[in-house]
mmCIF file of C-alpha atoms in Angstrom:
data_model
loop_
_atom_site.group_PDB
_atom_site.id
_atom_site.type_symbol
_atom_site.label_atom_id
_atom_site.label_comp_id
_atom_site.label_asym_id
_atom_site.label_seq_id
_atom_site.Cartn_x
_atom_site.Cartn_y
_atom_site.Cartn_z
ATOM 1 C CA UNK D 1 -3.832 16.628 6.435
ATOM 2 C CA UNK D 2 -2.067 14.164 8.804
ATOM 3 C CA UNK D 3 -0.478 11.295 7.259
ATOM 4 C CA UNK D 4 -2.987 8.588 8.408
ATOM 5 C CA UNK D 5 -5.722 10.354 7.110
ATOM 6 C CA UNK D 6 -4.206 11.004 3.713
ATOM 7 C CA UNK D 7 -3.057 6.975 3.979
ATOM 8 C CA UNK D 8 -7.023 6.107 4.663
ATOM 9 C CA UNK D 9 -8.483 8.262 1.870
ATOM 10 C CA UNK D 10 -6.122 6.827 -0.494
ATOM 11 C CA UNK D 11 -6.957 2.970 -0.034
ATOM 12 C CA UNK D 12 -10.621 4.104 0.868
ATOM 13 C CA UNK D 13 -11.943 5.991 -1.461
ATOM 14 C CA UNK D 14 -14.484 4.497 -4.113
ATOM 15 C CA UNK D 15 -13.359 1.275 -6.420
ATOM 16 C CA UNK D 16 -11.985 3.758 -9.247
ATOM 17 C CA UNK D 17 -10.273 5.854 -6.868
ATOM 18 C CA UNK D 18 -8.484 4.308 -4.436
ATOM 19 C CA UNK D 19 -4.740 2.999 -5.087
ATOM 20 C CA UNK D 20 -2.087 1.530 -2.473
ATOM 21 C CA UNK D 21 0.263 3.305 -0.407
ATOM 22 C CA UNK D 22 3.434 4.096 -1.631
ATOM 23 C CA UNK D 23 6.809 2.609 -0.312
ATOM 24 C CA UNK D 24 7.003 6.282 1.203
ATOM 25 C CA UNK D 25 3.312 6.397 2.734
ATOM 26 C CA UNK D 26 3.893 3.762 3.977
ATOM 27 C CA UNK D 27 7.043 4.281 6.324
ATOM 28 C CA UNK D 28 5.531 7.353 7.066
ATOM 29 C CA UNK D 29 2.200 6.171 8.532
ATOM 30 C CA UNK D 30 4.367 3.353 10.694
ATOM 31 C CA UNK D 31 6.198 5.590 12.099
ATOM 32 C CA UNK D 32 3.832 8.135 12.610
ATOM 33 C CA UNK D 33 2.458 4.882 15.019
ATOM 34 C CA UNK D 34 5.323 3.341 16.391
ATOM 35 C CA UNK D 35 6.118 7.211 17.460
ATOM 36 C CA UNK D 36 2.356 7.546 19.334
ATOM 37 C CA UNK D 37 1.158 9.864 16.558
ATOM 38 C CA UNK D 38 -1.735 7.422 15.455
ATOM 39 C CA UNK D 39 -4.096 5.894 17.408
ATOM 40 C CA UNK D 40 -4.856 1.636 17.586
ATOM 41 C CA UNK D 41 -8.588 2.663 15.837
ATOM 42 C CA UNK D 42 -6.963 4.941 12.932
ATOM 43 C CA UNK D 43 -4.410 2.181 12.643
ATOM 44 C CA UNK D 44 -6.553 -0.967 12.676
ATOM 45 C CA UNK D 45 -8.713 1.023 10.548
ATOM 46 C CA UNK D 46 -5.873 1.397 7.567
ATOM 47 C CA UNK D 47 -4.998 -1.857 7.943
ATOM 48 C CA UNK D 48 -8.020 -3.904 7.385
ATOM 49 C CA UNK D 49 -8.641 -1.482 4.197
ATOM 50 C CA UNK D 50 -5.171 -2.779 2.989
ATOM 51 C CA UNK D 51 -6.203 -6.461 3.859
ATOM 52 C CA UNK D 52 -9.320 -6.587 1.753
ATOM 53 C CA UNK D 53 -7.603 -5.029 -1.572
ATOM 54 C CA UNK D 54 -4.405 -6.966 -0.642
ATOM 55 C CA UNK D 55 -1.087 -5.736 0.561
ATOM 56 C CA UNK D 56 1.255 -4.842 -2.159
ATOM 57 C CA UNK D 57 5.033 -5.397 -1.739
ATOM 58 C CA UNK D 58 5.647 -1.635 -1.598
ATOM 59 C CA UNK D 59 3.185 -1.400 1.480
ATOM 60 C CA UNK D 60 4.631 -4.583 3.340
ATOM 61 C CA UNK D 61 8.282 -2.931 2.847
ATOM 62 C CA UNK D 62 7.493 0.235 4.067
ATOM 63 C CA UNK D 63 5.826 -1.033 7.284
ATOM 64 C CA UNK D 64 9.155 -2.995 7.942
ATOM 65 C CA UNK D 65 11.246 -0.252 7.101
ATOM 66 C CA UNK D 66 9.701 1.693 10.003
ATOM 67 C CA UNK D 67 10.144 -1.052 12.832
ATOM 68 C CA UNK D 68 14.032 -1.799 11.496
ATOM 69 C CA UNK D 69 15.091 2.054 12.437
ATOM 70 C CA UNK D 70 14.429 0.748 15.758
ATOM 71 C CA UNK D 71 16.078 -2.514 16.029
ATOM 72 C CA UNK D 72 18.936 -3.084 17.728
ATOM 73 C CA UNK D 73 22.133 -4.440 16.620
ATOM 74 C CA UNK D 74 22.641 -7.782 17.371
ATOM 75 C CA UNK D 75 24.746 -9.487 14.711
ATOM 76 C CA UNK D 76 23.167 -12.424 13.076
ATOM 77 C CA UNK D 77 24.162 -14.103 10.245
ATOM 78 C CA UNK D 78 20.775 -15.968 9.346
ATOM 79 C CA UNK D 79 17.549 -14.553 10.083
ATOM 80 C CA UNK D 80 14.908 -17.074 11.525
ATOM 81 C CA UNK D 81 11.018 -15.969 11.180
ATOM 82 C CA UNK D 82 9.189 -18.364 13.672
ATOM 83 C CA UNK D 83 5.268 -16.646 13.366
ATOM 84 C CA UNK D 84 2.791 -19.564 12.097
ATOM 85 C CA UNK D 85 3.570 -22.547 14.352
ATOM 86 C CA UNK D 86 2.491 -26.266 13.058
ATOM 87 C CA UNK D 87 -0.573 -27.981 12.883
ATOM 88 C CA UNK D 88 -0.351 -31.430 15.232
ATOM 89 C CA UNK D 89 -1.252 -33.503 12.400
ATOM 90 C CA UNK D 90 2.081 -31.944 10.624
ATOM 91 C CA UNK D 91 4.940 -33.082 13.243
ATOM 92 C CA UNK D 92 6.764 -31.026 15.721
ATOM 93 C CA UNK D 93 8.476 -28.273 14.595
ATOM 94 C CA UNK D 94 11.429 -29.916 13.005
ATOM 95 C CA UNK D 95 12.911 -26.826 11.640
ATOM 96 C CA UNK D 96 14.677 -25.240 14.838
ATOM 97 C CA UNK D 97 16.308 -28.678 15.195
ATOM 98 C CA UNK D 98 17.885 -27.610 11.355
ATOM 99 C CA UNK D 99 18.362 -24.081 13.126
ATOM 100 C CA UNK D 100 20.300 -25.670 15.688
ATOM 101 C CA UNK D 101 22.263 -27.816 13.731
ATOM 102 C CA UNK D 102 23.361 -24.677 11.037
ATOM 103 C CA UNK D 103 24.660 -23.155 14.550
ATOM 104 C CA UNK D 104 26.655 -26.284 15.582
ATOM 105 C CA UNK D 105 28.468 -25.625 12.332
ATOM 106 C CA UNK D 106 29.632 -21.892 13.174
ATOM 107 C CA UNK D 107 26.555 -19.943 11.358
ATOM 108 C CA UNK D 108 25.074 -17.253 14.248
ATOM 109 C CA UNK D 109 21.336 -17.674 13.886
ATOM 110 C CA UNK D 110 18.808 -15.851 15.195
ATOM 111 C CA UNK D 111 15.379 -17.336 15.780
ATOM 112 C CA UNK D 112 12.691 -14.880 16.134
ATOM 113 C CA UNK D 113 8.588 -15.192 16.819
ATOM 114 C CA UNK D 114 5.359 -15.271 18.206
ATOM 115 C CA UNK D 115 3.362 -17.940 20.658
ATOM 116 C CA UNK D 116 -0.529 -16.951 19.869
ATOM 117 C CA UNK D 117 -2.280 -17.718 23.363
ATOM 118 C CA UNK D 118 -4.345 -20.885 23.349
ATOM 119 C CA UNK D 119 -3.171 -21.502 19.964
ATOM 120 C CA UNK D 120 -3.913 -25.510 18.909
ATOM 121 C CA UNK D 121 -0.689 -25.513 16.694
ATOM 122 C CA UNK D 122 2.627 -26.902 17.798
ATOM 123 C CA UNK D 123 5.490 -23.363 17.884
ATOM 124 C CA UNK D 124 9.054 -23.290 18.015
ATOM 125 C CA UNK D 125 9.141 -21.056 21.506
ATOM 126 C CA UNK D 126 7.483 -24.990 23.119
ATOM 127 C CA UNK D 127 10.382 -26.529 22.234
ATOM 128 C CA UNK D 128 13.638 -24.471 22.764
ATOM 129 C CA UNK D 129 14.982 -26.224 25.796
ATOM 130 C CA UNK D 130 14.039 -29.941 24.492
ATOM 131 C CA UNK D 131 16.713 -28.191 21.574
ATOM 132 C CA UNK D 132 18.945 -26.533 23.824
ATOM 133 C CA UNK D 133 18.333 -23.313 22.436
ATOM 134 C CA UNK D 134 18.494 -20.474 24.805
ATOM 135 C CA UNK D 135 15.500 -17.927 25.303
ATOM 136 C CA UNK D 136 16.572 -14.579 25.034
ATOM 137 C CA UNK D 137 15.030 -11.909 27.272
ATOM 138 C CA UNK D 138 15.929 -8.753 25.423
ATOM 139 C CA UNK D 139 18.414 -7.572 22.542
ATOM 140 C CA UNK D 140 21.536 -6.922 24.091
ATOM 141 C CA UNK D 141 20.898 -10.968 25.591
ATOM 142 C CA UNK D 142 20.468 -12.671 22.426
ATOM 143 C CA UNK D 143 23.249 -10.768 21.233
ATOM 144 C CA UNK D 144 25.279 -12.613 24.432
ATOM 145 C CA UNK D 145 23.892 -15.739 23.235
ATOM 146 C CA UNK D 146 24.909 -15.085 19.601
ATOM 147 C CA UNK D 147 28.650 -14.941 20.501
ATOM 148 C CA UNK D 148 28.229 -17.935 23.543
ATOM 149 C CA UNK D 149 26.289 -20.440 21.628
ATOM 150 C CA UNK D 150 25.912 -19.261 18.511
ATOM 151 C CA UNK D 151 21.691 -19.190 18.140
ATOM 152 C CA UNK D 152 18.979 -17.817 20.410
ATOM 153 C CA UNK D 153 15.147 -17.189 20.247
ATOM 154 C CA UNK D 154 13.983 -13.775 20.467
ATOM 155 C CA UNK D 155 10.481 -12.941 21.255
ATOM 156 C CA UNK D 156 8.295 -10.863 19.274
ATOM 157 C CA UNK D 157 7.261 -9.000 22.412
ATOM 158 C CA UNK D 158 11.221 -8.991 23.406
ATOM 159 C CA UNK D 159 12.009 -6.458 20.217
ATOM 160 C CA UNK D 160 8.668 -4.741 18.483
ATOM 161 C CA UNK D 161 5.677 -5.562 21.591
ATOM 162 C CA UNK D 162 3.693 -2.590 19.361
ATOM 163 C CA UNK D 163 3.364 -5.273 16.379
ATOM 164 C CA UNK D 164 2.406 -8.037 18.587
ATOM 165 C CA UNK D 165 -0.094 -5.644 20.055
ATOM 166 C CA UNK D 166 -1.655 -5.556 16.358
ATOM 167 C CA UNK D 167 -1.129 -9.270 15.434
ATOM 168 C CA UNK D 168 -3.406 -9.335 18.328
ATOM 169 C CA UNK D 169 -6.123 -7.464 16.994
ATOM 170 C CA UNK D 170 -7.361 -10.624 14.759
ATOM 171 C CA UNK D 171 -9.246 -11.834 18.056
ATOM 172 C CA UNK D 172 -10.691 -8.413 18.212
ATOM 173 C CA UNK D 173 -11.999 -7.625 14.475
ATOM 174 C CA UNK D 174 -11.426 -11.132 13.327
ATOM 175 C CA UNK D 175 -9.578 -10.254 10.602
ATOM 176 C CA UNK D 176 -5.676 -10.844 10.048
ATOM 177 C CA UNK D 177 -4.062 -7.583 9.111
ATOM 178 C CA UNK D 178 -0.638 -7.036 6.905
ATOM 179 C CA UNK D 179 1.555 -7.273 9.504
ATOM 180 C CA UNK D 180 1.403 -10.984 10.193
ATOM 181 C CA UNK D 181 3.248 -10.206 6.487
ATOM 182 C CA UNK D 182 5.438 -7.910 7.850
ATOM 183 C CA UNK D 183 6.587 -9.338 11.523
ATOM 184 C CA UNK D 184 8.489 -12.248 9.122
ATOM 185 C CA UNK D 185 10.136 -9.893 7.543
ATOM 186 C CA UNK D 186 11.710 -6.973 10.850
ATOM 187 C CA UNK D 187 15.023 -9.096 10.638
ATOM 188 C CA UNK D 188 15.833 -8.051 14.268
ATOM 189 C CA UNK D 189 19.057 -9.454 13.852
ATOM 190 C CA UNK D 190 20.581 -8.136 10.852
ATOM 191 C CA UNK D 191 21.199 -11.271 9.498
ATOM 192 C CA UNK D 192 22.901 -11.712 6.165
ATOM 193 C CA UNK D 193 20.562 -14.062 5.164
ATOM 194 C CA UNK D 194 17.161 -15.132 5.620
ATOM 195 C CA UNK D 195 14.296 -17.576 4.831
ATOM 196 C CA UNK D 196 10.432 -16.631 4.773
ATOM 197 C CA UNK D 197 8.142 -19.632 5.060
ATOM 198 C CA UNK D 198 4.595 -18.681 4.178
ATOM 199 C CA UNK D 199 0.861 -21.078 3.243
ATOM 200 C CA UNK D 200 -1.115 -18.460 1.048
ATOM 201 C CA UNK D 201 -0.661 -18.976 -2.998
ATOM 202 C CA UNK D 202 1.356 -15.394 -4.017
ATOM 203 C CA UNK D 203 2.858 -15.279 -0.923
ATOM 204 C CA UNK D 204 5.953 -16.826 -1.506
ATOM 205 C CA UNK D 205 7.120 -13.887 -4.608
ATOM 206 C CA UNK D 206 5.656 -11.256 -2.232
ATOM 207 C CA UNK D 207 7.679 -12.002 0.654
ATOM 208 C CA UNK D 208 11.105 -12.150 -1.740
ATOM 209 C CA UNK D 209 9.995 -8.756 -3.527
ATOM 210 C CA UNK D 210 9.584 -7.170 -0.256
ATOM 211 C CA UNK D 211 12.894 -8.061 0.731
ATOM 212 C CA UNK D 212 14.072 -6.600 -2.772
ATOM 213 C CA UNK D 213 12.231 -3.573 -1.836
ATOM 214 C CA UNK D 214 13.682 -2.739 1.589
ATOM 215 C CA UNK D 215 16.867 -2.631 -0.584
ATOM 216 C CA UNK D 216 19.476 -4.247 2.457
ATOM 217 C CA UNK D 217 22.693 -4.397 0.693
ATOM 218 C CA UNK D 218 24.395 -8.113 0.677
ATOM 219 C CA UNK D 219 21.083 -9.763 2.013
ATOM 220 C CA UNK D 220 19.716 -12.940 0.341
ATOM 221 C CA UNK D 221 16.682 -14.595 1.210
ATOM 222 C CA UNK D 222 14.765 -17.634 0.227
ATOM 223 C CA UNK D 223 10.803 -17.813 0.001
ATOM 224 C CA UNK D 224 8.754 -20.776 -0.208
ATOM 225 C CA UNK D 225 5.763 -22.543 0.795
ATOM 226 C CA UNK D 226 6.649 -23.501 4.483
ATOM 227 C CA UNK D 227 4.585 -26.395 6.095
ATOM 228 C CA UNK D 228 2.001 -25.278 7.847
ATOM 229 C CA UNK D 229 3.167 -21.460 6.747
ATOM 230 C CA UNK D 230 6.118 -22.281 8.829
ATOM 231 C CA UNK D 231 9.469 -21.226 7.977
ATOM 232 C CA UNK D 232 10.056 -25.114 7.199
ATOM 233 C CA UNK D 233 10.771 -26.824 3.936
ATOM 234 C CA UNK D 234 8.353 -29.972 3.137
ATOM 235 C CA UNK D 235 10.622 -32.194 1.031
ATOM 236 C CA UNK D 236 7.947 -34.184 0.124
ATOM 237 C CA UNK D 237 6.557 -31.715 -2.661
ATOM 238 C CA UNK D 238 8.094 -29.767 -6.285
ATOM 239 C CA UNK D 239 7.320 -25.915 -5.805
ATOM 240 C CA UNK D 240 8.899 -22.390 -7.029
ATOM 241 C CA UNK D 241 11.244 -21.071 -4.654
ATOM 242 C CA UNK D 242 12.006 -17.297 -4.759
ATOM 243 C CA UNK D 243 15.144 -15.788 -3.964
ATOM 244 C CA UNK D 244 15.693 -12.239 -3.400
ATOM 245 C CA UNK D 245 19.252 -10.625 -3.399
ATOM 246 C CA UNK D 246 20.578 -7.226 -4.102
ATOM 247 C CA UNK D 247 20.513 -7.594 -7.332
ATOM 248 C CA UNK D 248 16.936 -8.852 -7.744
ATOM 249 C CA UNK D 249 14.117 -11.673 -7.027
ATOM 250 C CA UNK D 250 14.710 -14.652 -9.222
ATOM 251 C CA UNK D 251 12.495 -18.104 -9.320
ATOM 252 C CA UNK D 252 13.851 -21.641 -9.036
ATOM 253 C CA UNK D 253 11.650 -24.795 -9.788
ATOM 254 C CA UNK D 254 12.841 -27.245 -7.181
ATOM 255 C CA UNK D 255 11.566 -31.157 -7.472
ATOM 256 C CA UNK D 256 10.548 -33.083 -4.765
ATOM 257 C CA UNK D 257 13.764 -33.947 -2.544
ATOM 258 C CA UNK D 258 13.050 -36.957 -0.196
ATOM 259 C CA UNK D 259 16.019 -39.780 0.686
ATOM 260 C CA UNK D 260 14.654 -42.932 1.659
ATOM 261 C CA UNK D 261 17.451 -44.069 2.888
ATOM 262 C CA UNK D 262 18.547 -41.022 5.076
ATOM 263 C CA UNK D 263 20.733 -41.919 8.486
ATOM 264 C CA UNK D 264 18.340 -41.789 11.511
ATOM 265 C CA UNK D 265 19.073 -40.944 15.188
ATOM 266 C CA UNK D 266 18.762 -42.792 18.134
ATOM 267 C CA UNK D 267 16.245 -40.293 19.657
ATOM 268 C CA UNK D 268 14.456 -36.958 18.957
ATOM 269 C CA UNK D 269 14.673 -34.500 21.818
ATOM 270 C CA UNK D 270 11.250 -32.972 20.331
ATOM 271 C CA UNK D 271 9.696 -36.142 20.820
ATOM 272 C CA UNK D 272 8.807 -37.210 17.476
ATOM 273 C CA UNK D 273 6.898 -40.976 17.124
ATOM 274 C CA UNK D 274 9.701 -43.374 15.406
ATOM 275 C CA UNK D 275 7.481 -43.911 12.422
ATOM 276 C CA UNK D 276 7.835 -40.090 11.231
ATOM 277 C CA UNK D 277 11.972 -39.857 11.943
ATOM 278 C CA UNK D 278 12.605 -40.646 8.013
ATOM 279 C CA UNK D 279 10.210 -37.633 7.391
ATOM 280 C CA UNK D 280 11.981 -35.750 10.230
ATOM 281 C CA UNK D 281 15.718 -36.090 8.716
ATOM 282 C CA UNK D 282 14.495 -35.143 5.251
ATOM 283 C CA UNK D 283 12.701 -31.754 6.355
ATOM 284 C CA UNK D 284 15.651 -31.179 8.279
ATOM 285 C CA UNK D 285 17.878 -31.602 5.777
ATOM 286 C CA UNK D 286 15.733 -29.753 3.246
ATOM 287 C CA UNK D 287 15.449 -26.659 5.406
ATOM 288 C CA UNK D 288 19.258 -26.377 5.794
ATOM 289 C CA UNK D 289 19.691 -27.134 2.009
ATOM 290 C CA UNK D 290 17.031 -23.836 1.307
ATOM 291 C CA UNK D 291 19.026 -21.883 4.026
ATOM 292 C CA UNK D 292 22.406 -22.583 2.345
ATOM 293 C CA UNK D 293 21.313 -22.319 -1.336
ATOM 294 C CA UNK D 294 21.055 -18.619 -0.194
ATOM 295 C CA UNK D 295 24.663 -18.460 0.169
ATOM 296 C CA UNK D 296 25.559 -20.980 -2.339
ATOM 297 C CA UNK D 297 22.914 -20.611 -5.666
ATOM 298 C CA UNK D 298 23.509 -24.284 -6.092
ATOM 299 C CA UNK D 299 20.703 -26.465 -4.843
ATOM 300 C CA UNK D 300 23.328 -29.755 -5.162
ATOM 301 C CA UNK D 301 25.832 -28.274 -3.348
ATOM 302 C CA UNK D 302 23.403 -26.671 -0.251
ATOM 303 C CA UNK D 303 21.994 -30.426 -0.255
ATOM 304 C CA UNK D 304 25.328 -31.708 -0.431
ATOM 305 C CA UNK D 305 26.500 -29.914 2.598
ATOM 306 C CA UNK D 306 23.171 -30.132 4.994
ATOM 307 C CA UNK D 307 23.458 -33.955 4.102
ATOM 308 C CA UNK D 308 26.872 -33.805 5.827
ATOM 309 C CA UNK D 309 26.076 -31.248 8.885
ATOM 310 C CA UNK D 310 23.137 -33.936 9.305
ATOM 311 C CA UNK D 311 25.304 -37.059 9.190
ATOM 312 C CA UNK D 312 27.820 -35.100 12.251
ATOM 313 C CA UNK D 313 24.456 -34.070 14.339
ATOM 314 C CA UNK D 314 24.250 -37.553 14.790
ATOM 315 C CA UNK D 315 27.519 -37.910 16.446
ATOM 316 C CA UNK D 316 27.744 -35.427 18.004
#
């Protein structure tokens, strides 16, 4: 039997019989894809049975593991997931301005993500040149632009276009599938470290055990509730973070984190109305804070330090 078959049997069979794929099944069935073995309609197919009995962690990691045997080598150290774009009502998207920042202070990142067509919500790849952050075309580029200017944006389409061609299939069976999990998670880069913004309730732990699961040795990342699903903190609320590192996935309880009296540029280059700058500097500081605590494990010392790389952006 070939290995999409055996993968649809086993999440499709009757409610007492079917079970998830394993970590293994998985890989297997990806590949078997990404290699031309299995058709869009056997894929899609899989996928939406995963959907409705939700994607386990084992499942999600598998799928990644597949699409990172083919990505390149381009030498990040922080890995930037750009996928869910912010509603209007929510502000620009404030985080690549932290992304920017973290690479004016010698960290390599690498931005990475997907513009849905006539999509109402504000995304990061609108707003790269109003942040001076360079567009890469392919790979080896944003690997250039890594070692010129320290961050780039890479393009879904630019490294895996076979997983935007099934993020696309939601306008098709109008249904999101797993991999709008999974494309947050490919870590084109190779960065060291990572953060995983995500909206759903259970998302947060599944994103960080996924991580866990791929097994990457000296990679940390940080999971939360992004605004809007983004991969941007919202200081203004008290969640559970979740960190995953080679070791394991460990919970934090983090309070709200807002400064009232935070220092305020002159002007925002993403065109931000004056009355929401206070809320501006306080995601962006929060968003650096969750990127460092990676690296750190000390909330009051991340905060500490994306206080400070604020305070020189502003100067600069």
């Amino acid at each position: 039997m070939s290995i999409i078959l055996e993968c649809i049997r086993t999440v499709g069979r009757g409610e007492r019989g079917r079970k998830p794929l394993t970590f293994e099944q998985a890989e297997q069935v990806m590949e078997a894809y990404l290699s031309g073995e299995v058709g869009d309609d056997q894929m899609a197919m899989l996928l939406m049975l995963i959907r409705v009995q939700n994607e386990t962690n084992a499942e999600i990691a598998g799928f990644v593991k597949a699409f990172q045997s083919r990505m390149p080598e381009i030498g990040a150290d922080i890995d930037w997931p750009c996928y869910a774009g912010k509603r209007a009502s929510a502000g620009k998207p404030w985080h690549i301005r932290a992304a920017k920042i973290l690479a004016d202070n010698g960290h390599k990142v690498l931005l990475h993500g997907y513009h849905e067509p006539m999509s109402e919500r504000e995304h990061a790849e609108q707003y790269l040149t109003a942040c001076q952050i360079p567009l890469a075309t392919h790979a080896e580029h944003a690997q250039r632009l890594l070692q010129t200017d320290s961050i780039a944006y890479l393009p879904l389409r630019a490294f895996a276009p076979q997983a935007e061609v099934m993020l696309n299939w939601k306008k098709r069976y109008g249904l999101r599938t797993p991999i709008n999990t999974v494309v947050r998670a490919l870590n084109p880069g190779g960065g060291k470290v990572g953060l995983r913004g995500s909206f759903h309730p259970g998302f947060q732990q599944l994103h960080a055990e996924v991580e866990h699961h791929i097994g990457k040795t000296a990679h940390a990342v940080i999971s939360f509730k992004g605004q809007s699903g983004e991969s941007e903190y919202n200081p203004k609320v008290s969640q559970t973070v979740w960190l995953s590192h080679p070791d394991g996935v460990e919970s934090y309880y983090w309070p709200e984190q807002f400064i009232s009296d935070i220092p305020l540029p002159t002007h925002c280059p993403l065109g931000t109305p004056q009355a929401d700058w206070i809320l501006m500097a306080n995601t962006i500081v929060a968003t650096m804070a969750a990127v460092l605590f990676t690296q750190t494990r000390d909330r009051e010392l991340a905060i500490a330090t994306a206080y400070r790389y604020w305070q020189g952006s502003l100067s600069a």
